[in-house]
XYZ file of C-alpha atoms in Angstrom:
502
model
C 0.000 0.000 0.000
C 2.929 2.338 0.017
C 2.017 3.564 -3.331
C -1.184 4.260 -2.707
C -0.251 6.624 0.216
C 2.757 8.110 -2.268
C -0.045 9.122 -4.467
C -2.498 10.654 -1.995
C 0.197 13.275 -1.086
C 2.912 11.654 1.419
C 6.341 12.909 0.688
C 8.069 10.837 -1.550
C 10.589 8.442 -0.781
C 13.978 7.262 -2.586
C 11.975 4.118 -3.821
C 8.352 5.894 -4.783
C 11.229 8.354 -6.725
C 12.842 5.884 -8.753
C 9.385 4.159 -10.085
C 8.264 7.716 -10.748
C 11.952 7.901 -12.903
C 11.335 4.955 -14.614
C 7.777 4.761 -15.216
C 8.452 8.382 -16.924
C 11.031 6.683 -19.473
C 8.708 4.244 -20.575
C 5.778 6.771 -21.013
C 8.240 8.656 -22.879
C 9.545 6.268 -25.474
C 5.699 5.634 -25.665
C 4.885 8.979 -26.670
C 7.440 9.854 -28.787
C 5.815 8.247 -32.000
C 2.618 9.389 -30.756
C 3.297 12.675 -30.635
C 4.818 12.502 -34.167
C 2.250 10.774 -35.925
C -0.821 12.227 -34.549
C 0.807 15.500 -35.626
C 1.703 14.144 -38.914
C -1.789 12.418 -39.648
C -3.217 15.951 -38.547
C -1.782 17.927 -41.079
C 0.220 19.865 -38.833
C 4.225 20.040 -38.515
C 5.382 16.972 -36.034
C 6.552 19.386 -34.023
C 3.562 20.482 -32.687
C 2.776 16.895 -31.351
C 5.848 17.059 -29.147
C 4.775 20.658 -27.766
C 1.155 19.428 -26.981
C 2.738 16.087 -25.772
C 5.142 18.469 -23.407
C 2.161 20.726 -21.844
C 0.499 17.662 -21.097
C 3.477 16.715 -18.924
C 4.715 19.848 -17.728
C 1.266 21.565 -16.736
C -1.569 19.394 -17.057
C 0.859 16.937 -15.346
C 1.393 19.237 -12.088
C -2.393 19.953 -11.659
C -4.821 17.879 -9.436
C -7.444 15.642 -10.859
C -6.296 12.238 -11.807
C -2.774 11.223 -10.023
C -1.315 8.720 -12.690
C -3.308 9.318 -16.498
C -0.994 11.130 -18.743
C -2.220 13.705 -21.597
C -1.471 14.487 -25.319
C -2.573 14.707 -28.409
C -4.853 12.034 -29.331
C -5.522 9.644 -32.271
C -9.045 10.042 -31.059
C -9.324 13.829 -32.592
C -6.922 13.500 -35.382
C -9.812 12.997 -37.939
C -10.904 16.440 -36.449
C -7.987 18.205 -36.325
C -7.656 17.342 -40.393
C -10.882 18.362 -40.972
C -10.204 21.860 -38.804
C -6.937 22.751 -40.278
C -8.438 21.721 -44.754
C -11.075 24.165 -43.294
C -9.319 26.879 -41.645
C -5.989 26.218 -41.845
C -3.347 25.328 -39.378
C -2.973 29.076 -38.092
C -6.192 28.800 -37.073
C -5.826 26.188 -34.990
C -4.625 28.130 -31.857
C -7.795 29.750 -31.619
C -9.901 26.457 -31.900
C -7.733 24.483 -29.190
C -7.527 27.941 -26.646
C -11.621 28.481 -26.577
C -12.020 24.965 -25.934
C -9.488 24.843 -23.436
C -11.358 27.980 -21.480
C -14.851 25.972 -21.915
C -13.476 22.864 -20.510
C -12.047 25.540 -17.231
C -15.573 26.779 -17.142
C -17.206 23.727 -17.200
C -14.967 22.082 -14.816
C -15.583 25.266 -12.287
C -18.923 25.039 -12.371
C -19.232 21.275 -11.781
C -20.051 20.014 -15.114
C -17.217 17.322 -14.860
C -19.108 14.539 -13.474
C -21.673 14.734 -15.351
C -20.199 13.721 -18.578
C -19.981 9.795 -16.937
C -23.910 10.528 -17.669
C -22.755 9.936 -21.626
C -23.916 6.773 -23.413
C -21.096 4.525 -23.105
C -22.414 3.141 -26.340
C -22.615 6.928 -28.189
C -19.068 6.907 -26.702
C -17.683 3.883 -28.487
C -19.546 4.285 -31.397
C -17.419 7.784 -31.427
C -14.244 5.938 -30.843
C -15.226 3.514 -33.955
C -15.865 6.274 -36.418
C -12.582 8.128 -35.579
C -11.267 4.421 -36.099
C -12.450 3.882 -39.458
C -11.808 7.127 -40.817
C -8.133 7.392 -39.297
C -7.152 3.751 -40.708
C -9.386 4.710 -44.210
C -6.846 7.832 -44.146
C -3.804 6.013 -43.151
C -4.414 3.351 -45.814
C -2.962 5.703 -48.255
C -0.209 7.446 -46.092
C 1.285 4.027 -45.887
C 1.652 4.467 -50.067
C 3.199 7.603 -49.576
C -0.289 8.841 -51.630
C -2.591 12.142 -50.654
C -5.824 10.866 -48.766
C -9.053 12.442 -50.364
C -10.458 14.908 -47.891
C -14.027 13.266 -46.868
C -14.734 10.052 -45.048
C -16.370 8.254 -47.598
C -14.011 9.620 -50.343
C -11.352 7.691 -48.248
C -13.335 4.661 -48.029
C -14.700 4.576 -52.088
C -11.020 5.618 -52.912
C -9.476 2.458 -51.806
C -9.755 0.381 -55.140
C -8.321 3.297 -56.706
C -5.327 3.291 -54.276
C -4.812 -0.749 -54.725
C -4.717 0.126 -58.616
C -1.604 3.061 -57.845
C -0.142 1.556 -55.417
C 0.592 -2.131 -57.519
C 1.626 0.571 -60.449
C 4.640 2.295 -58.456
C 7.748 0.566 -56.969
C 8.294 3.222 -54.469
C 4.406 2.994 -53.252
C 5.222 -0.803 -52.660
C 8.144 0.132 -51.132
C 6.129 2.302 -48.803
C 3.449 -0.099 -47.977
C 6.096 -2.635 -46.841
C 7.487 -0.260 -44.354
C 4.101 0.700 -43.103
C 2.891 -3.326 -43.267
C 5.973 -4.111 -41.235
C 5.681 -1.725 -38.518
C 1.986 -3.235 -37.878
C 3.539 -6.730 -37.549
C 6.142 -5.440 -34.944
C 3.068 -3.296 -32.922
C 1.169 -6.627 -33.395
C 4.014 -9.094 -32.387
C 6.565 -7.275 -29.990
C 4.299 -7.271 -26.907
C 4.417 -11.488 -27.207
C 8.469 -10.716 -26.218
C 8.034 -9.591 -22.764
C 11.795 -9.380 -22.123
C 11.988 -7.141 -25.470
C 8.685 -5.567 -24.364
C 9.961 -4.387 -20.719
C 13.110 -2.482 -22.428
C 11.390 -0.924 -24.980
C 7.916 -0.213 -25.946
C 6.364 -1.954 -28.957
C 5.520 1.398 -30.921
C 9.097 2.809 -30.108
C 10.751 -0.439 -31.549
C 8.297 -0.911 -34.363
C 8.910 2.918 -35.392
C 13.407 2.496 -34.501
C 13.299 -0.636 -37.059
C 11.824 0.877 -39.755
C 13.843 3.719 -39.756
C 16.492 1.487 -39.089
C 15.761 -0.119 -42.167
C 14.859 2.975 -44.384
C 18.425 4.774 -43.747
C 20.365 1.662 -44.013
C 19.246 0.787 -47.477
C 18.306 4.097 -48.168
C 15.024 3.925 -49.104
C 13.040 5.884 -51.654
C 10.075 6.558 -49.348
C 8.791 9.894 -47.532
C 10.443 11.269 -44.684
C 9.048 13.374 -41.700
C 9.190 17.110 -42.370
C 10.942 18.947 -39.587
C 10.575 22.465 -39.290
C 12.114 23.279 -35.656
C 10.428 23.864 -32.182
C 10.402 27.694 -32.054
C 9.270 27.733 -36.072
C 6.757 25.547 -35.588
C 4.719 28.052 -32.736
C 2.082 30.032 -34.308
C 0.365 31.693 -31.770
C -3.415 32.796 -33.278
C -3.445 36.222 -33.935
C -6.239 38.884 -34.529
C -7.321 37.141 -38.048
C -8.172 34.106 -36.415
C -9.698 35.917 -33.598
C -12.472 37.170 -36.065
C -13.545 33.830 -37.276
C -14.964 33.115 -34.051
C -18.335 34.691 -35.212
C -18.841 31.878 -37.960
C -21.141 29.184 -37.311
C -18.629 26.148 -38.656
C -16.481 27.269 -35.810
C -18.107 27.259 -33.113
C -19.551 23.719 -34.312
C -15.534 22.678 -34.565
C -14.649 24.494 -31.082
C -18.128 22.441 -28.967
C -16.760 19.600 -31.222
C -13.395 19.760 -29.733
C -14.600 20.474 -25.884
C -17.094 17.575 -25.952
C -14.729 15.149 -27.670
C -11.548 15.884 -25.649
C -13.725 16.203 -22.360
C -15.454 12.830 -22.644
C -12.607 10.763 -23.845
C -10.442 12.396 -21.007
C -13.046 11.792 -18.219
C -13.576 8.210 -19.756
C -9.922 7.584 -19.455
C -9.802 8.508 -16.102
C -12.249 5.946 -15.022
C -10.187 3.180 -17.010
C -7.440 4.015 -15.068
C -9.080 4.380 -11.962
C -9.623 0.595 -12.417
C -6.029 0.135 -12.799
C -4.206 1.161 -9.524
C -5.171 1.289 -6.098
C -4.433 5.293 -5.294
C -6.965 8.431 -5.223
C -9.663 7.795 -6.976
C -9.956 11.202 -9.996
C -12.226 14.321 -9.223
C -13.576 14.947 -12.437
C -14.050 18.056 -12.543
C -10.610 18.899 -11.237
C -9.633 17.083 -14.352
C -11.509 18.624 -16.294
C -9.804 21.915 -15.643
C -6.562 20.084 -15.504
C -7.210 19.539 -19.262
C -8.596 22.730 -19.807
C -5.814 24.568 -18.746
C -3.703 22.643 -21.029
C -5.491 23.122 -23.584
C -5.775 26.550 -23.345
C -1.634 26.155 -23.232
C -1.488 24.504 -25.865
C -4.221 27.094 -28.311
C -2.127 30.183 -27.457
C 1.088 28.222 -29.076
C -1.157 26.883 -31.855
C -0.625 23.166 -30.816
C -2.779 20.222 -31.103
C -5.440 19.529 -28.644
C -4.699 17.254 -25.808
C -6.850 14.642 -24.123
C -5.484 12.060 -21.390
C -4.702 8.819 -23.410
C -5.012 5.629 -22.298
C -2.250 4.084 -24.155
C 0.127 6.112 -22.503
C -1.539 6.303 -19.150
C -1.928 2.613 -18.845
C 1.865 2.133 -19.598
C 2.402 4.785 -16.737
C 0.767 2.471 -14.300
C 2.156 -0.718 -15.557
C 5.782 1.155 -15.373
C 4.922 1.375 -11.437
C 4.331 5.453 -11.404
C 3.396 5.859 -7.975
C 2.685 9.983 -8.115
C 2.218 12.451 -10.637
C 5.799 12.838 -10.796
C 6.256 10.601 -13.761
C 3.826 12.282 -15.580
C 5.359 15.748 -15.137
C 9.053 14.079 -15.480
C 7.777 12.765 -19.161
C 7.318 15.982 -20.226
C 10.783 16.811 -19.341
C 12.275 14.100 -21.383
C 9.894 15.159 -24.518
C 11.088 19.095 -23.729
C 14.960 17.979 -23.722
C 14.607 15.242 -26.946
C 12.604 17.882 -28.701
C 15.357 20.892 -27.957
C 18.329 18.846 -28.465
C 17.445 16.217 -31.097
C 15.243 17.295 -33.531
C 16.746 16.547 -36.704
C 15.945 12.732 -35.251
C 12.394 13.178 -36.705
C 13.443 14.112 -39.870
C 14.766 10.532 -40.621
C 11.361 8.625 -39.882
C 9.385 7.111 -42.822
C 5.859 8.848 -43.074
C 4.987 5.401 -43.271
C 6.019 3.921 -40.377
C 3.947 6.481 -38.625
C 0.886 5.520 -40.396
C 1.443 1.857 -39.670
C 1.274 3.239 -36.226
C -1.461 4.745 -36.620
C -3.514 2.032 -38.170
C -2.484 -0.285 -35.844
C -4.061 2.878 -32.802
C -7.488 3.395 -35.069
C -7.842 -0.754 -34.677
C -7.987 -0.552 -31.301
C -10.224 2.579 -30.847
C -12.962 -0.514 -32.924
C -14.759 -2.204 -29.738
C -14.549 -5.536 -32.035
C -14.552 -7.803 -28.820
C -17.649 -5.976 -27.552
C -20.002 -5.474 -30.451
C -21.160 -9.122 -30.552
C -21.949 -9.880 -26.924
C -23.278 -6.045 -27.152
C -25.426 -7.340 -29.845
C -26.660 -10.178 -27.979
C -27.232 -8.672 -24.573
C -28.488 -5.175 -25.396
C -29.294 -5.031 -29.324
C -30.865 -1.422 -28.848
C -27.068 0.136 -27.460
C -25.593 -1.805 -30.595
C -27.238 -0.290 -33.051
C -26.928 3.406 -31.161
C -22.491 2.436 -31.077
C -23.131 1.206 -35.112
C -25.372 4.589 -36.402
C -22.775 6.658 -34.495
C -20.099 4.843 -35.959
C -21.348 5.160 -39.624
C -22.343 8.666 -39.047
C -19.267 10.164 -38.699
C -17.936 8.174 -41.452
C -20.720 9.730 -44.039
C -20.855 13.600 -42.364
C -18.090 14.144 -39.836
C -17.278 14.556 -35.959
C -19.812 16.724 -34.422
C -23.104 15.642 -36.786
C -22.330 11.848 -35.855
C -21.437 12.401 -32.636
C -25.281 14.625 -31.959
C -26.540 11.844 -33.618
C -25.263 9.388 -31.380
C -26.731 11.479 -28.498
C -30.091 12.080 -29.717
C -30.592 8.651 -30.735
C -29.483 7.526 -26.930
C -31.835 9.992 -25.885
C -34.955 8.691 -27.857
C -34.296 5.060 -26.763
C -33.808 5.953 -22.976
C -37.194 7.770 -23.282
C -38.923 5.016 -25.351
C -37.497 2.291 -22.259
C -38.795 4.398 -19.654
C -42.160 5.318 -20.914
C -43.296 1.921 -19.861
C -47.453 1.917 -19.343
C -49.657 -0.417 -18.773
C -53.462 -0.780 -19.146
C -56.076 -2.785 -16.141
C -59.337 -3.005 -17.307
C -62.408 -4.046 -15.178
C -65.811 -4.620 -15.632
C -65.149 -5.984 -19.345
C -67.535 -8.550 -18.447
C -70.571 -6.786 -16.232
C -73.970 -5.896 -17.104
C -73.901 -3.473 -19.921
C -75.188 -0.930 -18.472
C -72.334 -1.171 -16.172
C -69.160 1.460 -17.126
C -66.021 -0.397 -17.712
C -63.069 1.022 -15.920
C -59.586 1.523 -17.035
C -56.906 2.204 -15.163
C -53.484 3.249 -16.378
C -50.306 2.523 -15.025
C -46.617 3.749 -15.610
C -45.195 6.281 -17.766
C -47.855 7.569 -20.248
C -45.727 10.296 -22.961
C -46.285 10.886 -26.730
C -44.064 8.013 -27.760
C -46.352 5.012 -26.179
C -49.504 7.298 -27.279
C -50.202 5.164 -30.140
C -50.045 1.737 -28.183
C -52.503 3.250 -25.411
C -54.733 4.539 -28.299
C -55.096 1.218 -30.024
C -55.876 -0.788 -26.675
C -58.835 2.028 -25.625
C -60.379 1.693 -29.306
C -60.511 -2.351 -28.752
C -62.654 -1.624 -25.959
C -66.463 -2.319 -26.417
C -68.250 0.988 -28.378
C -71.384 0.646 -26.529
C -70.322 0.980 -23.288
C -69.400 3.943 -21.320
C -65.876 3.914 -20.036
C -64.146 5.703 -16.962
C -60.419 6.259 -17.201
C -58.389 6.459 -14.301
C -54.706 8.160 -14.656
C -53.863 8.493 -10.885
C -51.304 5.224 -11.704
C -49.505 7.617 -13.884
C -45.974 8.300 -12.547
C -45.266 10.715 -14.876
C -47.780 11.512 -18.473
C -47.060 14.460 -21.078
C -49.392 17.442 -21.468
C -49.679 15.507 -25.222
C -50.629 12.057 -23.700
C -52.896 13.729 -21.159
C -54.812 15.520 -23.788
C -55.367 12.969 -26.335
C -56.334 10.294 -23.426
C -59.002 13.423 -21.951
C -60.495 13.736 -26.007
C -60.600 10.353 -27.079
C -62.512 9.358 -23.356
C -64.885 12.461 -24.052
C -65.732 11.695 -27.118
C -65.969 8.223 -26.839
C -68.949 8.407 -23.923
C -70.562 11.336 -25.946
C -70.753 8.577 -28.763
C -72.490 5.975 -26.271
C -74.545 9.082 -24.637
C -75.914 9.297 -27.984
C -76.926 5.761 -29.290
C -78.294 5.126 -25.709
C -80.585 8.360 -26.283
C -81.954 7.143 -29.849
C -82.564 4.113 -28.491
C -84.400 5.226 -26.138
C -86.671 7.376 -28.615
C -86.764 4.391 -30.770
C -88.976 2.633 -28.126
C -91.398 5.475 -28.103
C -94.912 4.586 -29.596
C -95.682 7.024 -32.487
């Protein structure tokens, strides 16, 4: 338990220091490749990865929330990003990532942190499919050295087309090989634990291939480096104005709900995994504000906690935040001192890498026993999924949340009908009682049941068994009663003056 009582806030010890130490180099080789080829896959200079990947250590890292998760930039809004910077371009960016960062302090100071585990864990994984798909549809033709096609489905109808150029070119082959052989190594170097425990799998799958590509100097794209300082592009006043258009804003509420929910989400994974504080959301939440508010006014990427690295951070034995903030550190000096090292790393390596990370963002192991057990979340996780393959981020994603909405309402609006008196005299009223949840969406059912009734007979409805019914509901029960007892008022009264003698 001494870690657990490292993390809470006792002073450190010699041995809690030296897991913190360690558990930071791992996390670092981990996020070195990250960094690089969410950057890269985001149509930004690779620089800008490392800087996002360095605030995450350096000041989200130092802030309270979550003890152990570690941030960065994300696979998980890369398909955004893209989208952001065709749209706007990448000086724009600042301004995107620095509002989003001040909603997520806002949010996070007024309490709005925990409620985001209120989310539809389905809406949630069906938003962590789509970026999937569309990151490995995109990826498919990084790893042929070949310019994606800007939309989803573009990517996805384009990939004949790309078999057909990438069996014409030698150098496209070439490519793919690379990019093929970095999966196997992300696929296969975890079965190595030995190999594993010295050196990350996406550190060693990304060292061989450039390994390979400068020893036989191969003819296949290279990362472009630009430098640290060159690479900063604070927004300025231009960007400032485009604030007032609507696509914007959609891309800035896109960004805050995306980066909050996948960061809060995180946190609860690796809650799971250690036995130290549990997270206060909403100190996270401004925890990743602040960051990203960091990161907008240097025009980096946006930063969420990722699981990939956090989970190595725990596994590593991090006992405090320490390792988190030292990883930063390491990213800060490798950025400074060696950044002509990115400049030798195949393009294609980093999209093997991040094929391999859009794979695992696809609940595969889930969706079946999902589709067994609870068919209704299934097909919200699959809509949301396609949906932001066929329109983009924020349009799936409300989607997602409207149809979780409609099916929570349509499960809760149970009601149920008791009717007595079916069988008495007929001059007797038959009484119906209603039970449950009566709204608008189970308005039809109750109508069809009441009009199966007998006509002739008057009927008495009884809604004090309602826990809850809709001003709609109420209404259209109140009508159809009223008008149905007028109707037997009637044939009762010309039947009566049908048995009077002329």
């Amino acid at each position: 338990m001494r870690g657990a009582d490292d993390a809470a806030g006792s002073p450190p010890g010699a041995g809690t220091f030296r897991a913190d130490f360690t558990a930071s180099l791992v996390v670092f080789l981990v996020a070195v490749p990250l960094c690089v080829g969410v950057a890269v896959a985001s149509g930004v200079p690779a620089e800008l990865g490392l800087i996002t990947g360095i605030i995450g250590g350096l000041v989200t890292g130092l802030l309270p929330g979550s003890s152990l998760q570690v941030s960065g930039p994300a696979a998980g809004l890369t398909v955004l990003v893209y989208e952001a910077v065709q749209e706007y371009g990448v000086a724009a960016l600042g301004v995107l990532v620095l509002v989003s960062g001040l909603l997520q302090l806002a949010m996070g100071a007024l309490g709005l942190g925990r409620w985001f585990r209120a989310i539809s864990l389905a809406v949630v994984q069906g938003m962590l499919a789509g970026i999937g798909l569309v990151l490995i549809a995109g990826q498919l033709y990084a790893l042929g050295d070949i310019k994606a096609p800007s939309s989803g489905l573009d990517k996805i109808f384009g990939i004949p087309g790309l078999i057909g150029d990438v069996a014409g070119s030698s150098d496209s082959l070439t490519a793919v090989a690379i990019g093929v052989g970095t999966i196997l190594v992300l696929v296969l170097w975890p079965r190595f634990r030995q190999g594993a425990k010295v050196l990350p799998a996406p550190l060693a799958a990304v060292a061989l291939a450039t390994i390979a590509t400068v020893s036989f100097d191969l003819p296949v794209a290279r990362v472009e480096v630009k430098g640290l300082l060159e690479a900063i592009q604070p927004p300025g006043v231009d960007q400032l104005t485009q604030m007032a258009e609507v696509g914007v804003i959609g891309t800035i509420l896109a960004f805050t709900l995306i980066a909050s929910a996948e960061s809060l989400f995180s946190a609860a994974a690796v809650d799971r995994l250690h036995d130290g504080p549990r997270t206060d959301y909403d100190k996270e939440l401004m925890a990743q504000g602040a960051g990203n508010a960091v990161c907008g006014a240097l025009g980096a990427l946006p930063m969420t906690a990722v699981i990939v690295r956090s989970s190595a951070n725990v596994f590593a034995g991090a006992k405090t935040k320490l390792s988190r903030v030292l990883h930063g550190v390491w990213l800060l000096v490798f950025a400074v001192l060696f950044p002509s090292a990115l400049g030798i790393i195949p393009v294609a390596t980093l999209a093997g890498v991040l094929v391999h990370a859009g794979w695992k963002l696809i609940p595969t192991k889930e969706l079946l026993p999902l589709w067994r057990e609870r068919r209704g979340e299934a097909i919200i996780l699959i809509v949301t999924a396609g949906a932001i393959v066929i329109t983009n981020m924020f349009e799936g994603v409300i989607i997602g949340l409207l149809m979780s909405v409609a099916k929570t309402a349509w499960e809760t609006s149970h009601v149920h009908i008791d009717v007595k008196g079916r069988d008495d005299a007929e001059d007797q009223p038959i009484k119906v009682r209603v039970l449950g949840n009566a709204t608008f969406l189970r308005l039809p059912k109750l109508l069809d049941e009441l009009e199966a009734l007998p006509r002739e007979r008057v009927v008495e409805l009884d809604l004090r068994g309602l826990r809850h019914v809709d001003h709609a509901c109420e209404m259209a029960l109140a009508t159809w009663t009223e008008r149905h007892n007028a109707v037997v008022s009637h044939a009762e009264t010309t039947d009566e003056d049908a048995k009077v003698p002329a």
